PDB file of C-alpha atoms in Angstrom:
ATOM      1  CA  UNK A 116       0.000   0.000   0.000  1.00 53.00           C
ATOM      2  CA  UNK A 117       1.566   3.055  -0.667  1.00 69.00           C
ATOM      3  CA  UNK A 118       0.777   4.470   2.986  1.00 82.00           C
ATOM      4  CA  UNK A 119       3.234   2.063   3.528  1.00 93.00           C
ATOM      5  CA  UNK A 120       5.861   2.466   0.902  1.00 90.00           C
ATOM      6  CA  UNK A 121       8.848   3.288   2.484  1.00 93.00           C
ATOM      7  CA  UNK A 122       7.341   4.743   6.153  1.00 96.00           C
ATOM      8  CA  UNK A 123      10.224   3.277   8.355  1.00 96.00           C
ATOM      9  CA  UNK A 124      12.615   5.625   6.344  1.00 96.00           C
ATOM     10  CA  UNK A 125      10.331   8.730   7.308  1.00 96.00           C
ATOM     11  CA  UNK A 126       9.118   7.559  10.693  1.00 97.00           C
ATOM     12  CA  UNK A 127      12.883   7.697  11.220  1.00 97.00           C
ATOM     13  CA  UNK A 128      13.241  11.235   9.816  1.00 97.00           C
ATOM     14  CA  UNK A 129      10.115  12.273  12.626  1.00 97.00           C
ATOM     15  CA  UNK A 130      11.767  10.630  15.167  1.00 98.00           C
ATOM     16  CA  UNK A 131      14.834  12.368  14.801  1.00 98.00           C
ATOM     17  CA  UNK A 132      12.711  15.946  14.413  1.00 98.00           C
ATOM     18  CA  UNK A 133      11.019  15.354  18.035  1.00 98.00           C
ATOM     19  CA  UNK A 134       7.790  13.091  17.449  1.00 98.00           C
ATOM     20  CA  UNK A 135       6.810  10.448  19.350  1.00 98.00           C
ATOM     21  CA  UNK A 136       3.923   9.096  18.082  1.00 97.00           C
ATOM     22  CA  UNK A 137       2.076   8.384  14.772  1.00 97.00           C
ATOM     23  CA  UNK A 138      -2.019   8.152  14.009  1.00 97.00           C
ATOM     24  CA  UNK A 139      -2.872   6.484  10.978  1.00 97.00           C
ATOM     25  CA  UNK A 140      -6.850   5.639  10.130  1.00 97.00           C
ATOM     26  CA  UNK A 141      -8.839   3.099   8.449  1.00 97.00           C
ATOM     27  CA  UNK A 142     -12.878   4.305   8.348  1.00 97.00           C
ATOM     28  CA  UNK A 143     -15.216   1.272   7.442  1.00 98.00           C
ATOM     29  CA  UNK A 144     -18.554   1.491   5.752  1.00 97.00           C
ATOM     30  CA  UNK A 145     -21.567  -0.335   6.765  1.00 98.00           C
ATOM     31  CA  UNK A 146     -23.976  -0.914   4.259  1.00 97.00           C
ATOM     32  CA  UNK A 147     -25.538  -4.030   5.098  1.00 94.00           C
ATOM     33  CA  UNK A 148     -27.967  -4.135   1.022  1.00 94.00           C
ATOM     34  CA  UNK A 149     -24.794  -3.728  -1.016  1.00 96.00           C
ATOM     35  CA  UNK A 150     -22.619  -6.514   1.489  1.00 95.00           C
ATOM     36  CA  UNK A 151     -20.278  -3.948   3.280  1.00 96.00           C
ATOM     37  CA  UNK A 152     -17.723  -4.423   4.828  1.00 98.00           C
ATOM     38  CA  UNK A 153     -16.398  -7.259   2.961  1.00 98.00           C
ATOM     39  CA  UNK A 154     -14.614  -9.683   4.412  1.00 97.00           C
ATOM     40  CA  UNK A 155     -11.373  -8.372   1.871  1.00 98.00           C
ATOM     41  CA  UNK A 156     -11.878  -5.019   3.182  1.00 97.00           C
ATOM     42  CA  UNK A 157     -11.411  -5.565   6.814  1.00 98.00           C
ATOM     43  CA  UNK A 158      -8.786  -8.177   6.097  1.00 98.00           C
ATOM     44  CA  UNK A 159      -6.955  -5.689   3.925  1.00 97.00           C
ATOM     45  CA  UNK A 160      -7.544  -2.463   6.234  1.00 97.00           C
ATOM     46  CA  UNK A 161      -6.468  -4.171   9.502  1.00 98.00           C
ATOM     47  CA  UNK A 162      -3.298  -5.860   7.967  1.00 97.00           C
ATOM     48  CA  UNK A 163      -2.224  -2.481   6.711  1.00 97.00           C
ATOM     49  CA  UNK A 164      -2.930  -0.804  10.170  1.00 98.00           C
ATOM     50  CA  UNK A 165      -0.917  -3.849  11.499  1.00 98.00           C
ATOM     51  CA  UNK A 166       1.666  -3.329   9.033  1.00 97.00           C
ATOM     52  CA  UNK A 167       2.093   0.427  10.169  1.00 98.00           C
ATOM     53  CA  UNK A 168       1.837  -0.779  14.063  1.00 98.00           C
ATOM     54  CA  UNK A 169       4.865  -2.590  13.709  1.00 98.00           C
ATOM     55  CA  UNK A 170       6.994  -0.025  11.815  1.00 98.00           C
ATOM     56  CA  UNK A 171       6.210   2.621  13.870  1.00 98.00           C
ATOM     57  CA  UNK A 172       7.173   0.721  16.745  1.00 98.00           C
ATOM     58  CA  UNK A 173      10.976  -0.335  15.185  1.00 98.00           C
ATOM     59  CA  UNK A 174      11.527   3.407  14.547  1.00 98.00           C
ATOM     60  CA  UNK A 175      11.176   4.329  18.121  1.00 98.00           C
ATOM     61  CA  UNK A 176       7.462   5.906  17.668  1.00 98.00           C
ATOM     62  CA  UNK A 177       3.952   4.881  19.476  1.00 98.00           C
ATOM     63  CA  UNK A 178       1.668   3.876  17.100  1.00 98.00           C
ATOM     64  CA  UNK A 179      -2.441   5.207  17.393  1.00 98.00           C
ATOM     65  CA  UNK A 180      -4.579   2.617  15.549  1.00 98.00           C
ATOM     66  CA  UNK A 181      -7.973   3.866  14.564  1.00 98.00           C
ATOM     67  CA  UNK A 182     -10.474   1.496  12.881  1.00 98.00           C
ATOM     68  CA  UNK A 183     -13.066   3.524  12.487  1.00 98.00           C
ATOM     69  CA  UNK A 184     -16.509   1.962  11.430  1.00 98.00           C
ATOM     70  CA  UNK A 185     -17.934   5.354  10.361  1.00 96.00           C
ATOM     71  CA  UNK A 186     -21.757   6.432  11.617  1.00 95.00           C
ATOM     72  CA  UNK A 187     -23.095   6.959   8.029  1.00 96.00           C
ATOM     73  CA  UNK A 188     -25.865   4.322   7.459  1.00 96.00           C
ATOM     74  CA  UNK A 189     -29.134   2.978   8.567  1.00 97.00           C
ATOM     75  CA  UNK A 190     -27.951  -0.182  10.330  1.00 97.00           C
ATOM     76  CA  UNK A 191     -29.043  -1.565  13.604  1.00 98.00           C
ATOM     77  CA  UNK A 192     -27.006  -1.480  16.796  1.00 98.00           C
ATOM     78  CA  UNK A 193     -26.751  -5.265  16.762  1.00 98.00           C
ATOM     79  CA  UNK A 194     -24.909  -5.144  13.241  1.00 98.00           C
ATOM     80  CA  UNK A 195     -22.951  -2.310  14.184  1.00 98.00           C
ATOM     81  CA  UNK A 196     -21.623  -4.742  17.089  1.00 98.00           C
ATOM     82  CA  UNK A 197     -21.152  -7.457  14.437  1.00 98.00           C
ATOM     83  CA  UNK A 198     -19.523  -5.588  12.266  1.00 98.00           C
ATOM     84  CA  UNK A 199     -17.324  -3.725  15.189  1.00 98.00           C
ATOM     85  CA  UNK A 200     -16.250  -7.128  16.697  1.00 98.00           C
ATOM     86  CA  UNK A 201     -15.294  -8.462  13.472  1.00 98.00           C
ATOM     87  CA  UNK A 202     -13.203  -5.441  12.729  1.00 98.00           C
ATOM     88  CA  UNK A 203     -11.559  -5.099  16.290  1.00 98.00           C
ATOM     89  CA  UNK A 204     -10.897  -9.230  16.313  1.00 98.00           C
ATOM     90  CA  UNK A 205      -9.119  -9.280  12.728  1.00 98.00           C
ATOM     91  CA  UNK A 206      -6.776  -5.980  13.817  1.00 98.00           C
ATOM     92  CA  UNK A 207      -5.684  -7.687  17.036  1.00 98.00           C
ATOM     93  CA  UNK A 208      -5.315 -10.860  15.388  1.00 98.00           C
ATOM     94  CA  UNK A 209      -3.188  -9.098  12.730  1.00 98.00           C
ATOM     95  CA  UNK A 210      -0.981  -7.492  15.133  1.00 98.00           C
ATOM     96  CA  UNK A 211      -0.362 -10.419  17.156  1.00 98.00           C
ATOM     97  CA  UNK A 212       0.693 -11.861  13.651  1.00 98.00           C
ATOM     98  CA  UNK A 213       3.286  -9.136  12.849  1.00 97.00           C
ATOM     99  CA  UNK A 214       4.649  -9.108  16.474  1.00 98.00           C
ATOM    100  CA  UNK A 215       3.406  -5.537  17.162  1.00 98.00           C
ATOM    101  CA  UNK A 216       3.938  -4.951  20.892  1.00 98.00           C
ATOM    102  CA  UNK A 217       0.382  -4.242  22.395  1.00 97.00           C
ATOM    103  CA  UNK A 218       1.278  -2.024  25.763  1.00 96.00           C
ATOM    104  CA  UNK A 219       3.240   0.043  23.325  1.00 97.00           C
ATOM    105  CA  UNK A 220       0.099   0.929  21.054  1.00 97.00           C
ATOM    106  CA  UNK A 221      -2.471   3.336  21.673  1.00 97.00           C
ATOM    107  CA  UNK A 222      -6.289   2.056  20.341  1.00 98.00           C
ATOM    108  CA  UNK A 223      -8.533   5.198  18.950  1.00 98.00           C
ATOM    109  CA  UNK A 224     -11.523   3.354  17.876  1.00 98.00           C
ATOM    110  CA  UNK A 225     -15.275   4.827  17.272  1.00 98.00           C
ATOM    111  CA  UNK A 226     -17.651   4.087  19.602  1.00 98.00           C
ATOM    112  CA  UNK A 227     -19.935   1.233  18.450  1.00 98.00           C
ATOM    113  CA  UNK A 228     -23.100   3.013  17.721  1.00 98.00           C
ATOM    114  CA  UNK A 229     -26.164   2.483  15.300  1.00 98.00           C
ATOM    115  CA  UNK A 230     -26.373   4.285  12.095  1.00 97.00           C
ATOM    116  CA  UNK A 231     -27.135   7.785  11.854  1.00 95.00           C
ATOM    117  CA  UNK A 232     -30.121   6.920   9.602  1.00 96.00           C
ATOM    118  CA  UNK A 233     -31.172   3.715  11.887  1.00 97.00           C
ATOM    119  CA  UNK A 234     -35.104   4.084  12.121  1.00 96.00           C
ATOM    120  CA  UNK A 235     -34.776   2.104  15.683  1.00 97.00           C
ATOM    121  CA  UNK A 236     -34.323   4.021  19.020  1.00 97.00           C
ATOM    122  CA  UNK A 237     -31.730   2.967  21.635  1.00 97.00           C
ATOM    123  CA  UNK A 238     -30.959   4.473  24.938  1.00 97.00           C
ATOM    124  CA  UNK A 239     -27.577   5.326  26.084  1.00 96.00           C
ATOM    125  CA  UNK A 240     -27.362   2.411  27.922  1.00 97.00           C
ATOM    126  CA  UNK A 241     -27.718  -0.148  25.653  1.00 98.00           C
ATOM    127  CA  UNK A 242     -25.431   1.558  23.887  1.00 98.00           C
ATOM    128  CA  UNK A 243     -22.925   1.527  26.654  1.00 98.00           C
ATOM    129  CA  UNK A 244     -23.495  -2.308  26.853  1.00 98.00           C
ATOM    130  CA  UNK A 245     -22.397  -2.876  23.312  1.00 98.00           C
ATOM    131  CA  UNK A 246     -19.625  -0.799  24.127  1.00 98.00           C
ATOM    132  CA  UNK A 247     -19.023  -2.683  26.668  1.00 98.00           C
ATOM    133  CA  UNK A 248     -19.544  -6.566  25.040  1.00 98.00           C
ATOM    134  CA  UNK A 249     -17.173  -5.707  21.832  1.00 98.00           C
ATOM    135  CA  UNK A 250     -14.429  -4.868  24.833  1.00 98.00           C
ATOM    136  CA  UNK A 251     -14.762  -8.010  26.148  1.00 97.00           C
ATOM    137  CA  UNK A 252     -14.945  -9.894  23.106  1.00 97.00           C
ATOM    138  CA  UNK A 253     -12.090  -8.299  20.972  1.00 97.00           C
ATOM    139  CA  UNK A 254      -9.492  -6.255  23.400  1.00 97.00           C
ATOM    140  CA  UNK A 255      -5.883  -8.211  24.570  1.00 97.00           C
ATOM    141  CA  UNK A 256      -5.220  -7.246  28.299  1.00 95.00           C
ATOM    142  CA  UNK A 257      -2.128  -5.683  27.309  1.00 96.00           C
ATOM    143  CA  UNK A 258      -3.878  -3.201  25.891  1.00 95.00           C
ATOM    144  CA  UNK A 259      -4.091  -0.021  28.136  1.00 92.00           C
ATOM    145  CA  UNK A 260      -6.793   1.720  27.502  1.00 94.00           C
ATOM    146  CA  UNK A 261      -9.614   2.237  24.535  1.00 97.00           C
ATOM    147  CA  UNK A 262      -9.739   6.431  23.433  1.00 98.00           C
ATOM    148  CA  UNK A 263     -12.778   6.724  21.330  1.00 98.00           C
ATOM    149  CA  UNK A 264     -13.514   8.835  18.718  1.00 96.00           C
ATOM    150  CA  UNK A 265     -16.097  11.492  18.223  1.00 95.00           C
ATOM    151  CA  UNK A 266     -17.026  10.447  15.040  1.00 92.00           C
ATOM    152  CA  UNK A 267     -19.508  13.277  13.935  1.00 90.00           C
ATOM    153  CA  UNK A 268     -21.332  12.815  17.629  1.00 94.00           C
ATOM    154  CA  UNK A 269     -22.261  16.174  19.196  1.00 93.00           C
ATOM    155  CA  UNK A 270     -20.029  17.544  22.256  1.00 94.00           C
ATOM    156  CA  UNK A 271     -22.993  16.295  24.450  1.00 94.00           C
ATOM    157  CA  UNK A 272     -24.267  12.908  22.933  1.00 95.00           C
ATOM    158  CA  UNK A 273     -20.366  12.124  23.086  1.00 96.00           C
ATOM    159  CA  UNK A 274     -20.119  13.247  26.729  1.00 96.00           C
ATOM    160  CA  UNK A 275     -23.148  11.067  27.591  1.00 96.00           C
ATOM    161  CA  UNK A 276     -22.380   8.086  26.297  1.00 97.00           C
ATOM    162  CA  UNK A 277     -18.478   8.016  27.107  1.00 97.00           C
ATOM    163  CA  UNK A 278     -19.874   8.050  30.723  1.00 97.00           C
ATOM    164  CA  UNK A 279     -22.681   5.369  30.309  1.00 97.00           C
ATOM    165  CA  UNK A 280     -19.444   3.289  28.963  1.00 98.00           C
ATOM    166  CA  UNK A 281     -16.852   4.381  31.866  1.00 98.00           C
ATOM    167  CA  UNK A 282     -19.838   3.182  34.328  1.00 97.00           C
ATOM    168  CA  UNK A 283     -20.493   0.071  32.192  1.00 97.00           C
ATOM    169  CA  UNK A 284     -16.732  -0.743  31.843  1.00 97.00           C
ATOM    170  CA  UNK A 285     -15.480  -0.202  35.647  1.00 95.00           C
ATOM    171  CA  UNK A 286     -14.642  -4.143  35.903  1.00 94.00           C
ATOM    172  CA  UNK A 287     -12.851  -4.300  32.920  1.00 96.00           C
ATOM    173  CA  UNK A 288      -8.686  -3.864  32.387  1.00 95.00           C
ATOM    174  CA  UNK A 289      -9.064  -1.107  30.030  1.00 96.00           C
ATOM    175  CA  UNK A 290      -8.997   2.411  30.494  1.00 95.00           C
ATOM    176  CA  UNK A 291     -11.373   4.453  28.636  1.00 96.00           C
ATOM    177  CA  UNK A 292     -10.811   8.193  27.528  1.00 97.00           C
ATOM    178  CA  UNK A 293     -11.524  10.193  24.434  1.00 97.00           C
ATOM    179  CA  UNK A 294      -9.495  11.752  21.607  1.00 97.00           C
ATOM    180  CA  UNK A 295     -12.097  14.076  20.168  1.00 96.00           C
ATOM    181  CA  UNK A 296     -11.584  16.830  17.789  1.00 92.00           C
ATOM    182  CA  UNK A 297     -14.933  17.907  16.010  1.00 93.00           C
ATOM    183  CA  UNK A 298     -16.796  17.196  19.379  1.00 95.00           C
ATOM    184  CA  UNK A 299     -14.911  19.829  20.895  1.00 96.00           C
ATOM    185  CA  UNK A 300     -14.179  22.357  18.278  1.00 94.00           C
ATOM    186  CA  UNK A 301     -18.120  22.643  17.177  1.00 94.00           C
ATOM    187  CA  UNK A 302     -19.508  24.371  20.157  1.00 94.00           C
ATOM    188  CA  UNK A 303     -15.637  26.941  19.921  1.00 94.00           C
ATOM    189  CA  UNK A 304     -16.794  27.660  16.436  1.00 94.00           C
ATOM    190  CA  UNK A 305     -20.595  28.252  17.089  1.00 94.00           C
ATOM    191  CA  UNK A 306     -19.450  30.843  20.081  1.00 93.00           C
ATOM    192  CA  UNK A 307     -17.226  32.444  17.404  1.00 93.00           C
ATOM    193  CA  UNK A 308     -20.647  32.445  15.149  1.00 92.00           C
ATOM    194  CA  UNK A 309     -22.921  33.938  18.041  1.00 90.00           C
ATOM    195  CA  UNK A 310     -20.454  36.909  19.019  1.00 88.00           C
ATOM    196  CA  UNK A 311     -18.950  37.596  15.240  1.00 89.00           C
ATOM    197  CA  UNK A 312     -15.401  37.771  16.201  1.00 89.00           C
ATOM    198  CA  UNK A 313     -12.646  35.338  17.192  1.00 89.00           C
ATOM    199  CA  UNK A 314     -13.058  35.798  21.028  1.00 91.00           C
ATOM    200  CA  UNK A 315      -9.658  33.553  22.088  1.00 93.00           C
ATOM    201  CA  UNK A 316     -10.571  34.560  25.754  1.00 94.00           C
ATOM    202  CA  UNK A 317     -13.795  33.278  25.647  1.00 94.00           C
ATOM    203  CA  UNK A 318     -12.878  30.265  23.564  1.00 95.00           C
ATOM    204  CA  UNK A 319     -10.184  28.846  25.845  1.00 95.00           C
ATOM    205  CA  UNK A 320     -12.733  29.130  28.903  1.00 96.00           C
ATOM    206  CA  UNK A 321     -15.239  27.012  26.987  1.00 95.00           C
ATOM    207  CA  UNK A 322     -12.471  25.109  25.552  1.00 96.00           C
ATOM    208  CA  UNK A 323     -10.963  24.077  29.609  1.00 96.00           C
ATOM    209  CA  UNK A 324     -14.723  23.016  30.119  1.00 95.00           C
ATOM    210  CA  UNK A 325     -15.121  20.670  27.562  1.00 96.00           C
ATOM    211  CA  UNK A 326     -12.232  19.487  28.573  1.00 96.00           C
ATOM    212  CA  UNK A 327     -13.056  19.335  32.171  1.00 96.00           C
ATOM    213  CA  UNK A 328     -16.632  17.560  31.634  1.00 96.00           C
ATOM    214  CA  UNK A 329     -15.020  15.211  29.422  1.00 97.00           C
ATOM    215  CA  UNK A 330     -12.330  13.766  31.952  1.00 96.00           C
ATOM    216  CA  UNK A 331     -15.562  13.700  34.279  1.00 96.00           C
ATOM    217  CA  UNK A 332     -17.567  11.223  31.852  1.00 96.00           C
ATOM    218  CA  UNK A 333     -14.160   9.385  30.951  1.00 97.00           C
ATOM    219  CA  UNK A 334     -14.499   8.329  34.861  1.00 96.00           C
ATOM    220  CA  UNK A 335     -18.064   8.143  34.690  1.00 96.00           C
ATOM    221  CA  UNK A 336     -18.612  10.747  37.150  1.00 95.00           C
ATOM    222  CA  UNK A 337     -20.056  12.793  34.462  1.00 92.00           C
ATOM    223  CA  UNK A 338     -23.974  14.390  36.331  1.00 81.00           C
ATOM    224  CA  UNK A 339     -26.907  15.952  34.659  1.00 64.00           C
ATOM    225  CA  UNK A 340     -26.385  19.054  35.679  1.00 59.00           C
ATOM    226  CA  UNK A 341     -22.503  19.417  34.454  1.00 63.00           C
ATOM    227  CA  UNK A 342     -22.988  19.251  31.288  1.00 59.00           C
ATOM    228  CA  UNK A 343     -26.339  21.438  30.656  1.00 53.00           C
ATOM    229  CA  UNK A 344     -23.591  24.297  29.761  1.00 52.00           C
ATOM    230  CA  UNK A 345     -23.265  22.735  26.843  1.00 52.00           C
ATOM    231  CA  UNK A 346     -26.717  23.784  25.887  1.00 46.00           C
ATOM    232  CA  UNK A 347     -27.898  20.984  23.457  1.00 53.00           C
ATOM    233  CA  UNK A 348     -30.646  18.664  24.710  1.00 58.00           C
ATOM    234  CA  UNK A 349     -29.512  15.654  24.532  1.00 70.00           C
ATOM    235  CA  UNK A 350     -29.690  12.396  27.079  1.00 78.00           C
ATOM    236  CA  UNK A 351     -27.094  10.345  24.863  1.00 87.00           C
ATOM    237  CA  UNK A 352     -29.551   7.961  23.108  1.00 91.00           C
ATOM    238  CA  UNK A 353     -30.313   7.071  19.752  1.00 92.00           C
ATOM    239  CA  UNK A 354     -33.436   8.613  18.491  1.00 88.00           C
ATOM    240  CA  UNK A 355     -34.494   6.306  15.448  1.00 85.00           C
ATOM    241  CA  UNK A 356     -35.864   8.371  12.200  1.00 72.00           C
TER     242      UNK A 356
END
């Protein structure tokens, strides 16, 4: 693959220029009518992730995997857990096959959710308990801890159901945290909308908040009442259309 083609050379030249660690990320599509994801494609997607793992890893940098199984679609939570387990089992089993060390890699997968267009409602905790079985079904206990993506969630439906997870997870050897981008930069971008200007003041207070709430609902200690500053209504489940 030509992600590939010659990356130990220039994960050597970042190392030497200061970095430490490398992301690279493989989105899946469900889309159960048309037979997606093929077996080829996650085969494929999760050797090449593996591939990267490794190399990373013999040029002295910490590797992020992200399989992402995107939220576009209209499929049911139970297929997204299908489809999530068979993605998460075929990357671990292809970086136990390429001897990637697993306490020196970093997970950043989505968060195993129905799709956007899914006509069936879920609450946030059944949600969390899907989470919660592809964990137990798919994660190595050398791995440290599981950061999920946003993936086009809201600040607030993100908050919610990281927390629903943390609570859901507490038993389990894996730390969970986020590594959100959108999530957080939406509501920065929407103050900059409201007061037409870029207030920087303003948008590093909001900015330590977000940041604040979502250590809270990484512990699950996340309440009600925290995050209403957000001002979305949300409660974190699914609402089928």
């Amino acid at each position: 693959m030509q992600g590939l083609d010659s990356l130990a050379v220039r994960a050597r030249q970042y190392y030497a220029a200061g970095a430490r660690f490398a992301k690279w990320r493989s989105p899946i599509e469900i889309d159960t009518a048309k037979g997606r994801p093929t077996e080829l494609a996650i085969n494929a997607n999760m050797s090449d992730l593996a591939r990267y793992a490794l190399i990373c890893q013999s040029e002295g940098l910490m590797p992020i995997v992200e399989p992402d199984v995107v939220l576009a679609g209209t499929h049911s939570l139970a297929v997204a857990v299908e489809v999530n387990v068979r993605v998460q089992a075929e990357l671990f089993h292809a970086m136990r096959k390429h001897g990637v060390y697993m306490a020196g890699t970093t997970l950043k997968p989505n968060m195993v959710l129905p799709g956007l267009e899914c006509p069936v409602s879920y609450s946030v905790e059944e949600i969390a308990r899907a989470n919660a079985f592809v964990m137990e079904q798919c994660l190595p206990a050398a791995l440290t801890s599981v950061n999920y993506l946003s993936g086009g969630q809201s600040l607030t439906q993100a908050l919610v159901r990281l927390n629903a997870i943390a609570q859901h997870t507490r038993h389990l050897p894996w730390n969970t945290s986020f590594s959100w981008s959108k999530a957080l930069q939406l509501p920065l971008l929407e103050l900059c909308g409201e007061k037409k200007a870029l207030c920087l003041q303003e948008m590093g207070c909001l900015y330590i908040e977000e940041l604040k709430l979502a250590s809270l609902a990484s512990l699950g200690t996340l309440i009600d009442d925290e995050y209403t500053t957000i001002n979305e209504d949300d409660n974190g489940d699914h609402k089928g259309v």
